[in-house]
Coordinates of C-alpha atoms in Angstrom, one line a residue:
M1183 CA -15.9 30.3 18.8
E1184 CA -15.6 31.9 15.4
K1185 CA -14.6 28.6 13.9
L1186 CA -17.6 26.9 15.5
L1187 CA -20.0 29.5 14.1
K1188 CA -18.5 29.0 10.6
E1189 CA -18.9 25.2 10.9
L1190 CA -22.5 25.7 12.0
Q1191 CA -23.2 28.0 9.0
H1192 CA -21.5 25.5 6.7
T1193 CA -23.6 22.6 8.0
D1194 CA -26.8 24.7 7.7
L1195 CA -26.0 25.4 4.1
Q1196 CA -25.3 21.7 3.4
Y1197 CA -28.9 20.9 4.6
Q1198 CA -30.2 23.2 1.9
T1199 CA -28.4 21.5 -1.0
R1200 CA -30.2 19.5 -3.7
R1201 CA -28.3 16.3 -2.6
H1202 CA -29.7 16.7 0.9
F1203 CA -33.2 17.5 -0.3
L1204 CA -33.3 14.5 -2.6
Q1205 CA -31.8 12.1 -0.1
S1206 CA -33.8 13.1 3.0
C1207 CA -36.7 15.3 2.1
G1208 CA -37.8 14.3 -1.4
F1209 CA -41.0 12.4 -2.3
G1210 CA -41.6 9.5 -4.5
L1211 CA -39.7 6.4 -5.6
G1212 CA -37.0 8.4 -7.3
A1213 CA -36.0 10.1 -4.1
L1214 CA -36.1 6.8 -2.2
G1215 CA -33.9 5.2 -4.8
L1216 CA -31.3 8.0 -4.8
G1217 CA -31.3 8.0 -1.0
S1218 CA -30.4 4.3 -1.0
L1219 CA -27.6 4.9 -3.4
L1220 CA -26.2 7.7 -1.4
T1221 CA -26.1 5.8 1.8
S1222 CA -25.6 2.1 0.8
C1223 CA -22.5 0.1 1.0
D1224 CA -23.0 -2.6 -1.7
G1225 CA -20.5 -5.2 -0.7
P1226 CA -19.8 -8.7 -1.8
G1227 CA -21.5 -10.4 1.0
K1228 CA -23.9 -9.8 3.9
E1229 CA -23.2 -6.8 6.0
A1230 CA -22.1 -7.6 9.6
G1231 CA -23.0 -4.1 10.9
I1232 CA -21.1 -1.0 11.8
S1233 CA -18.1 -1.6 14.0
D1234 CA -17.0 0.6 16.9
T1235 CA -14.6 2.3 14.5
G1236 CA -17.4 3.5 12.4
S1237 CA -16.6 1.1 9.5
R1238 CA -19.0 -1.4 8.0
K1239 CA -17.8 -5.0 8.2
L1240 CA -18.8 -7.4 5.4
I1241 CA -18.8 -11.2 5.7
P1242 CA -16.1 -12.6 3.3
Q1243 CA -17.5 -14.7 0.4
F1244 CA -15.2 -17.6 1.2
A1245 CA -12.7 -18.6 3.9
P1246 CA -9.8 -16.2 3.7
K1247 CA -6.2 -17.4 3.9
A1248 CA -4.9 -14.1 5.2
K1249 CA -6.4 -12.0 8.1
R1250 CA -4.3 -8.9 7.4
V1251 CA -1.8 -7.4 5.0
I1252 CA 1.6 -5.7 5.4
Y1253 CA 2.3 -4.0 2.1
I1254 CA 5.9 -2.6 1.6
H1255 CA 6.2 -0.2 -1.3
M1256 CA 9.6 1.0 -2.4
A1257 CA 8.6 4.3 -4.1
G1258 CA 10.7 5.0 -7.1
A1259 CA 11.0 1.4 -8.3
P1260 CA 14.1 -0.7 -7.3
S1261 CA 15.9 -2.4 -10.1
Q1262 CA 15.0 -6.1 -10.4
L1263 CA 18.1 -6.7 -12.5
E1264 CA 20.4 -5.9 -9.6
L1265 CA 18.3 -7.7 -7.0
F1266 CA 16.2 -10.7 -8.2
D1267 CA 16.2 -11.3 -11.9
Y1268 CA 19.6 -12.9 -12.7
K1269 CA 20.5 -12.4 -16.4
P1270 CA 24.0 -13.7 -17.2
E1271 CA 23.4 -13.1 -20.9
L1272 CA 23.0 -9.4 -20.1
E1273 CA 26.6 -9.3 -18.8
K1274 CA 27.7 -10.2 -22.4
Y1275 CA 25.9 -7.3 -23.8
H1276 CA 27.3 -4.8 -21.4
G1277 CA 28.4 -1.6 -23.2
K1278 CA 26.9 -2.6 -26.6
D1279 CA 24.2 -0.7 -28.4
C1280 CA 20.7 -1.7 -27.5
P1281 CA 19.0 -4.0 -30.0
A1282 CA 16.6 -2.2 -32.3
E1283 CA 13.6 -4.4 -31.4
F1284 CA 13.8 -3.1 -27.8
L1285 CA 13.3 0.5 -29.1
E1286 CA 11.0 0.4 -32.1
G1287 CA 7.5 1.6 -31.1
K1288 CA 8.4 1.9 -27.4
K1289 CA 8.1 4.9 -25.1
F1290 CA 10.4 5.6 -22.2
A1291 CA 10.4 8.2 -19.5
F1292 CA 13.9 9.6 -20.5
I1293 CA 15.8 7.4 -22.9
Q1294 CA 16.3 8.9 -26.4
G1295 CA 18.3 7.6 -29.4
V1296 CA 20.2 4.3 -29.0
P1297 CA 21.4 3.6 -25.4
K1298 CA 24.0 1.2 -24.3
M1299 CA 23.1 -2.1 -22.5
L1300 CA 24.0 -2.2 -18.9
G1301 CA 25.0 -5.5 -17.3
P1302 CA 23.8 -6.5 -13.7
Q1303 CA 25.9 -4.8 -11.0
G1304 CA 25.2 -7.4 -8.3
K1305 CA 26.7 -10.8 -7.9
F1306 CA 24.1 -13.5 -7.9
S1307 CA 23.9 -16.9 -6.2
Q1308 CA 21.2 -19.4 -5.4
Y1309 CA 19.9 -19.6 -1.8
G1310 CA 17.7 -21.9 0.3
Q1311 CA 16.2 -25.3 -0.7
S1312 CA 14.3 -23.4 -3.4
G1313 CA 17.4 -22.3 -5.1
A1314 CA 16.2 -18.7 -5.4
W1315 CA 18.6 -16.4 -7.3
L1316 CA 19.4 -13.3 -5.2
S1317 CA 22.2 -10.8 -5.4
D1318 CA 24.8 -9.7 -2.8
Y1319 CA 22.8 -6.4 -2.5
I1320 CA 20.3 -8.3 -0.2
P1321 CA 22.2 -10.7 2.1
Y1322 CA 19.6 -10.8 4.8
L1323 CA 16.8 -11.6 2.5
Q1324 CA 18.9 -14.6 1.3
T1325 CA 18.3 -16.2 4.7
V1326 CA 14.5 -16.2 4.3
A1327 CA 14.3 -17.0 0.6
D1328 CA 12.4 -20.2 1.4
E1329 CA 9.5 -18.1 2.8
I1330 CA 9.0 -16.1 -0.3
T1331 CA 7.0 -16.4 -3.6
F1332 CA 8.7 -14.3 -6.3
L1333 CA 6.7 -12.8 -9.2
K1334 CA 9.4 -12.4 -11.9
A1335 CA 7.2 -11.2 -14.8
M1336 CA 5.2 -8.4 -13.4
H1337 CA 4.1 -5.7 -15.8
T1338 CA 2.1 -2.5 -15.7
D1339 CA 0.6 0.2 -18.1
Q1340 CA 2.3 3.3 -16.7
F1341 CA 6.0 4.4 -16.9
N1342 CA 5.8 7.5 -14.8
H1343 CA 5.9 7.3 -11.0
A1344 CA 2.6 9.0 -9.9
P1345 CA 0.3 7.3 -12.5
A1346 CA 2.1 3.9 -11.9
Q1347 CA 1.7 4.2 -8.1
L1348 CA -2.0 5.1 -8.5
L1349 CA -2.6 2.1 -10.9
L1350 CA -0.8 -0.3 -8.5
H1351 CA -2.6 0.8 -5.4
T1352 CA -6.0 2.0 -6.6
G1353 CA -6.5 0.2 -9.9
S1354 CA -6.6 3.4 -11.9
A1355 CA -3.9 5.8 -13.1
R1356 CA -6.2 8.7 -12.4
L1357 CA -7.1 10.3 -9.0
G1358 CA -10.3 9.4 -7.2
R1359 CA -10.3 5.7 -6.7
P1360 CA -10.1 3.9 -3.3
S1361 CA -6.8 2.3 -2.4
L1362 CA -6.3 -1.4 -1.8
G1363 CA -6.0 -0.8 1.9
A1364 CA -9.3 1.1 1.9
W1365 CA -11.0 -1.7 0.0
A1366 CA -9.6 -4.3 2.5
T1367 CA -10.9 -2.4 5.5
Y1368 CA -14.2 -1.7 3.8
G1369 CA -14.6 -5.4 3.3
L1370 CA -13.2 -6.8 6.5
G1371 CA -13.5 -3.9 9.0
S1372 CA -11.1 -3.6 12.0
E1373 CA -10.3 -6.3 14.5
N1374 CA -9.1 -3.8 17.0
Q1375 CA -11.7 -1.2 18.0
N1376 CA -9.0 1.1 19.5
L1377 CA -7.0 1.4 16.4
P1378 CA -7.7 2.4 12.7
G1379 CA -8.1 -0.6 10.4
F1380 CA -5.6 0.9 7.9
I1381 CA -2.4 2.5 9.1
V1382 CA 0.4 4.1 6.9
L1383 CA 4.1 4.5 7.8
A1384 CA 6.4 6.5 5.5
S1385 CA 10.2 6.8 5.4
G1386 CA 12.8 8.1 3.1
G1387 CA 12.1 11.8 3.7
K1388 CA 9.2 12.2 1.3
D1389 CA 5.7 10.8 0.6
P1390 CA 5.1 8.8 -2.6
D1391 CA 5.0 10.7 -5.8
A1392 CA 1.2 10.2 -6.1
G1393 CA 0.8 11.7 -2.6
K1394 CA -1.8 10.6 -0.1
S1395 CA -4.1 9.3 -2.8
V1396 CA -2.3 6.0 -2.8
F1397 CA -3.7 5.3 0.6
G1398 CA -6.9 7.3 0.3
S1399 CA -10.5 6.2 0.4
G1400 CA -11.6 7.7 -2.9
F1401 CA -15.4 7.5 -3.2
L1402 CA -15.6 5.1 -0.2
P1403 CA -16.6 6.7 3.1
S1404 CA -13.7 8.5 4.6
V1405 CA -13.5 6.1 7.6
Y1406 CA -11.6 3.7 5.2
Q1407 CA -8.7 5.9 4.3
G1408 CA -5.3 5.2 5.7
V1409 CA -4.2 6.9 8.9
Q1410 CA -0.6 8.1 8.5
C1411 CA 1.4 7.7 11.7
R1412 CA 4.8 9.2 12.6
T1413 CA 7.7 7.6 14.3
G1414 CA 8.7 10.9 16.1
G1415 CA 6.7 13.1 18.3
D1416 CA 3.0 12.3 18.5
P1417 CA 2.3 9.2 16.4
V1418 CA -0.8 10.9 15.0
L1419 CA -0.9 14.7 14.6
F1420 CA -3.1 16.3 17.3
V1421 CA -3.7 12.9 19.1
G1422 CA -2.4 14.6 22.3
N1423 CA -4.5 17.1 24.3
P1424 CA -3.8 20.8 23.8
D1425 CA -2.2 22.8 26.5
G1426 CA -4.8 23.5 29.3
M1427 CA -7.0 20.6 28.4
N1428 CA -6.9 17.3 30.3
R1429 CA -8.4 14.0 29.4
D1430 CA -11.6 14.6 31.4
I1431 CA -12.3 17.8 29.6
R1432 CA -11.6 16.2 26.2
K1433 CA -14.0 13.4 27.1
K1434 CA -16.8 15.8 28.0
T1435 CA -16.1 17.8 24.8
I1436 CA -16.5 14.7 22.6
E1437 CA -19.6 13.6 24.4
T1438 CA -21.1 17.0 23.8
I1439 CA -20.1 17.0 20.1
N1440 CA -21.6 13.5 19.7
E1441 CA -24.8 14.4 21.4
I1442 CA -25.2 17.2 18.8
N1443 CA -24.4 14.7 16.1
R1444 CA -27.0 12.3 17.4
L1445 CA -29.7 15.0 17.4
T1446 CA -28.6 15.9 13.8
Y1447 CA -28.9 12.2 12.8
E1448 CA -32.4 12.0 14.2
D1449 CA -33.3 15.0 12.0
V1450 CA -31.6 14.1 8.7
R1451 CA -30.9 10.3 9.0
D1452 CA -27.5 10.4 7.2
D1453 CA -25.4 7.3 8.0
E1454 CA -22.2 9.4 7.6
I1455 CA -23.2 11.1 10.9
L1456 CA -23.1 7.7 12.7
T1457 CA -19.7 7.1 11.2
R1458 CA -18.5 10.5 12.5
I1459 CA -19.8 9.7 16.0
K1460 CA -17.9 6.4 16.0
Q1461 CA -14.7 8.1 14.7
Y1462 CA -14.8 10.7 17.5
E1463 CA -15.1 8.0 20.0
M1464 CA -12.3 6.0 18.5
A1465 CA -10.1 9.1 18.3
F1466 CA -10.5 9.5 22.1
R1467 CA -9.5 5.8 22.6
M1468 CA -6.5 6.3 20.3
Q1469 CA -5.0 8.8 22.6
I1470 CA -4.0 5.9 24.8
S1471 CA -3.8 3.0 22.3
V1472 CA -1.7 4.5 19.6
P1473 CA 1.2 5.8 21.7
E1474 CA 1.2 2.5 23.5
V1475 CA 1.4 0.4 20.3
M1476 CA 4.0 2.7 18.8
D1477 CA 6.3 2.6 21.8
V1478 CA 9.2 0.2 21.2
S1479 CA 11.0 0.9 24.5
K1480 CA 9.7 -2.4 26.0
E1481 CA 10.9 -4.5 23.1
P1482 CA 13.8 -6.8 24.1
Q1483 CA 17.2 -5.8 22.9
Y1484 CA 17.6 -8.8 20.6
I1485 CA 14.5 -7.7 18.7
L1486 CA 15.8 -4.2 18.3
D1487 CA 19.1 -5.6 17.1
M1488 CA 17.4 -8.0 14.7
Y1489 CA 15.7 -5.1 12.9
G1490 CA 18.6 -2.7 13.3
V1491 CA 16.4 -0.2 15.2
K1492 CA 17.7 2.6 17.4
P1493 CA 14.9 3.8 19.8
G1494 CA 13.8 7.4 19.1
E1495 CA 15.1 7.3 15.6
G1496 CA 12.5 7.4 12.8
S1497 CA 13.6 5.0 10.0
F1498 CA 12.4 2.3 7.6
A1499 CA 13.7 -0.3 10.2
M1500 CA 11.6 1.3 12.9
N1501 CA 8.6 1.2 10.6
C1502 CA 9.1 -2.6 9.9
L1503 CA 9.1 -3.2 13.7
L1504 CA 6.0 -1.1 14.1
A1505 CA 4.4 -3.0 11.3
R1506 CA 4.9 -6.2 13.3
K1507 CA 3.5 -4.5 16.5
L1508 CA 0.4 -3.3 14.5
A1509 CA -0.2 -6.7 13.0
E1510 CA 0.1 -8.2 16.5
N1511 CA -2.6 -5.7 17.6
D1512 CA -4.9 -6.8 14.8
V1513 CA -4.6 -3.8 12.5
R1514 CA -6.1 -5.0 9.2
F1515 CA -3.8 -3.3 6.7
V1516 CA -0.4 -1.8 7.3
Q1517 CA 1.2 0.1 4.5
L1518 CA 4.9 1.0 4.5
F1519 CA 6.2 3.5 1.9
D1520 CA 9.9 4.1 1.6
W1521 CA 11.0 6.8 -0.8
G1522 CA 14.2 7.1 -2.8
W1523 CA 14.5 4.0 -5.1
D1524 CA 14.6 5.9 -8.4
A1525 CA 18.0 5.0 -9.8
H1526 CA 18.5 7.0 -13.1
G1527 CA 22.2 7.5 -12.7
T1528 CA 21.9 11.3 -12.4
S1529 CA 23.7 11.3 -9.0
A1530 CA 25.8 9.2 -6.7
A1531 CA 22.8 8.5 -4.5
G1532 CA 20.5 7.8 -7.5
N1533 CA 22.4 5.0 -9.3
V1534 CA 22.2 1.2 -9.5
G1535 CA 25.7 0.9 -8.0
D1536 CA 26.5 2.4 -4.6
G1537 CA 23.2 4.3 -4.5
L1538 CA 21.1 1.2 -4.7
R1539 CA 23.4 -0.7 -2.4
N1540 CA 22.9 1.9 0.3
K1541 CA 19.1 1.8 0.0
C1542 CA 19.4 -2.0 0.4
R1543 CA 21.6 -1.7 3.4
A1544 CA 18.9 0.3 5.1
S1545 CA 16.0 -1.9 4.1
D1546 CA 17.2 -5.5 3.6
R1547 CA 17.9 -6.3 7.3
P1548 CA 14.5 -5.0 8.7
V1549 CA 12.5 -6.7 5.9
A1550 CA 14.1 -10.1 6.6
A1551 CA 13.7 -9.5 10.4
L1552 CA 10.0 -8.7 9.8
L1553 CA 9.4 -12.1 8.1
Q1554 CA 11.4 -13.9 10.9
D1555 CA 9.6 -12.0 13.7
L1556 CA 6.2 -12.7 12.3
K1557 CA 7.1 -16.4 11.9
M1558 CA 8.4 -16.7 15.4
R1559 CA 5.1 -15.3 16.8
G1560 CA 2.9 -17.5 14.6
L1561 CA 1.6 -14.5 12.7
L1562 CA 3.2 -15.1 9.3
E1563 CA 0.7 -17.8 8.2
E1564 CA -2.2 -15.3 8.6
T1565 CA -0.3 -12.2 7.5
L1566 CA 0.3 -11.5 3.8
V1567 CA 3.5 -9.5 3.3
V1568 CA 3.8 -7.8 -0.1
W1569 CA 7.0 -6.1 -1.4
G1570 CA 7.7 -4.2 -4.6
G1571 CA 7.8 -0.9 -6.5
E1572 CA 5.5 0.6 -9.1
F1573 CA 7.4 -0.7 -12.2
G1574 CA 10.9 -2.0 -13.1
R1575 CA 14.1 -0.7 -14.7
T1576 CA 15.4 -1.1 -18.2
P1577 CA 18.3 -3.5 -19.2
M1578 CA 19.7 -0.4 -21.0
Q1579 CA 21.7 2.4 -19.3
E1580 CA 19.8 5.6 -19.3
N1581 CA 20.9 8.3 -21.8
R1582 CA 18.7 11.2 -20.9
N1583 CA 18.4 13.6 -23.8
G1584 CA 20.7 11.3 -25.7
L1585 CA 23.5 11.8 -23.3
V1586 CA 24.9 9.1 -21.0
M1587 CA 24.3 9.8 -17.4
P1588 CA 27.4 10.5 -15.1
F1589 CA 26.6 7.4 -13.1
M1590 CA 25.2 4.0 -13.9
G1591 CA 21.4 4.2 -14.0
R1592 CA 18.4 2.6 -15.6
D1593 CA 15.2 4.2 -16.9
H1594 CA 11.6 3.3 -15.9
H1595 CA 10.4 0.1 -17.4
L1596 CA 6.8 -1.2 -17.5
D1597 CA 7.2 -4.5 -19.3
A1598 CA 9.1 -6.5 -16.7
F1599 CA 9.8 -6.2 -12.9
T1600 CA 9.8 -8.4 -9.8
M1601 CA 7.6 -8.3 -6.7
W1602 CA 7.4 -10.8 -4.0
M1603 CA 4.9 -12.0 -1.4
A1604 CA 5.2 -14.1 1.8
G1605 CA 2.9 -15.7 4.4
G1606 CA -0.8 -15.3 4.2
G1607 CA -1.7 -18.3 2.0
V1608 CA 1.1 -18.1 -0.7
K1609 CA 3.6 -20.8 -1.5
K1610 CA 6.9 -20.9 0.2
G1611 CA 10.2 -20.9 -1.7
F1612 CA 8.5 -20.4 -5.1
S1613 CA 9.2 -18.4 -8.2
F1614 CA 6.5 -17.6 -10.8
G1615 CA 7.1 -16.1 -14.2
E1616 CA 10.2 -15.6 -16.3
T1617 CA 11.6 -12.8 -18.4
D1618 CA 13.6 -13.1 -21.6
E1619 CA 17.4 -13.6 -21.6
L1620 CA 18.1 -9.9 -21.3
G1621 CA 15.3 -9.2 -18.7
Y1622 CA 13.4 -6.9 -21.1
Y1623 CA 10.0 -8.6 -21.4
G1624 CA 8.0 -11.2 -19.6
A1625 CA 8.4 -14.4 -21.5
K1626 CA 6.3 -16.7 -19.3
D1627 CA 3.5 -16.4 -16.7
R1628 CA 3.2 -12.6 -16.9
V1629 CA 1.3 -10.9 -14.0
H1630 CA -0.4 -7.6 -14.4
V1631 CA -0.9 -5.3 -11.4
H1632 CA -4.6 -5.9 -11.7
D1633 CA -3.8 -9.7 -11.3
L1634 CA -1.8 -8.9 -8.2
N1635 CA -4.7 -7.0 -6.6
A1636 CA -7.2 -9.7 -7.6
T1637 CA -5.0 -12.3 -5.9
I1638 CA -4.6 -10.2 -2.7
L1639 CA -8.3 -9.8 -2.5
H1640 CA -8.8 -13.5 -3.1
L1641 CA -6.4 -14.3 -0.2
L1642 CA -8.5 -12.0 2.0
G1643 CA -11.7 -13.9 1.1
F1644 CA -13.2 -11.8 -1.6
D1645 CA -14.0 -12.3 -5.3
H1646 CA -12.5 -9.2 -7.0
E1647 CA -15.2 -9.3 -9.7
K1648 CA -18.1 -9.2 -7.1
F1649 CA -16.4 -7.0 -4.6
T1650 CA -18.0 -3.7 -5.6
Y1651 CA -19.2 -0.3 -4.4
P1652 CA -21.9 1.8 -6.2
F1653 CA -20.8 5.2 -7.3
Q1654 CA -22.1 7.6 -10.0
G1655 CA -24.5 5.1 -11.4
R1656 CA -22.4 1.9 -11.6
N1657 CA -20.6 -0.6 -9.5
F1658 CA -16.9 0.0 -9.2
R1659 CA -14.2 -2.5 -8.1
L1660 CA -10.5 -2.3 -7.4
T1661 CA -9.5 -4.2 -10.5
D1662 CA -11.9 -2.2 -12.8
T1663 CA -12.8 -4.5 -15.6
E1664 CA -9.6 -6.6 -15.6
G1665 CA -7.6 -8.9 -13.4
K1666 CA -7.3 -12.6 -12.9
I1667 CA -6.3 -14.5 -9.8
V1668 CA -2.8 -16.1 -9.9
H1669 CA -3.9 -19.4 -8.6
S1670 CA -0.4 -20.9 -9.2
I1671 CA 1.2 -19.0 -6.3
I1672 CA -1.5 -19.9 -3.7
A1673 CA -0.6 -22.6 -1.2

């Protein structure tokens, strides 16, 4: 009761703020204009109304090639030189001093002085009809190489984890911007009225370095933020009823809360209240829908074996299977975060030898299974799968504070890394971009992270330059003032 009284007092104080006065009680054209700014959702096309989830749904500007996205982020940044970017010339330089041109005027996270070059630790061969170069670290991905478009010359502006993750996922290295998943659900809404449009699954024991901001809604209404689900216990915290409260009591409670919200809306006419009503109603439906979707006990054994899933065990493999189930249930954007890919060479687990191999053993099989499973079910063509980290790794061995690390490791590198995409309108068995002979710099067809986001939005049916939201006096977009669509990779 004390909490309810405090909430009532807080709400009453909100009604007395200058923002509320200008939005709802002011007079004149100025007040009307500000009120429209505070409540509008200026999207790229006509608005198709508010869905049962409380989100606005906009009509895409042109026919989308993808209906949904599964975005797999390997937090910490896997080494492209051990996995995808085969550089036989780098083997010849192994153990030699780094060329001066790689160091002059450059900033690194940890490298100081003159480091030694580090040759690739994986054994590379070509796979599939496309002849994609892949290492022995990822044998399962080799079997689906012809489904993938590789972006070999990615680059970014940030060489520290949190800013780089923010830039990749929100278009800005600073806090406060909406994430790609939030933009996607703002534009397209949710196809399933019993589930959130944007769901997040994390593994590796930690959240990304940038925290929950990488799947937040920023200045977009809160309904568009990612809902993080768990693979153990209740999938969503507090989705179950408290002790002593059954479903009928919960339903009556929500109906009472929503009736109060409706009366409040009639008084203040704030659209956010309508969103809140819809969210309460969806939360009630989620009590049944979320546990059902997150239950893998009814999956056939061959599917569990294909992913390498053990029922009841939270893992990256489990999250990949859940991503397929969520896509199958029309969740618009599924984000997988897997922590632990930061291979500096400071420990046995954090190196590009056995440490990286172990991370690949846990992730390679389920990622390949996800692509195969989506294809078997006819979902891959309309589901865009994106894989990558926030930046790449240097061709040099890290020498933190001028000292060589006890294990083989590579420092953060912003000038060259590899990401890949599959399904959802991109070419199959295709490689775009090249790095120089030592894998240090993008030599051909470079792709910035803004270009990647512009292309993803294009595949979802939106022009990234016109897909905006008004905030603090100007229209913001995911790609800020940059970004170009990579038309060469689109099927």
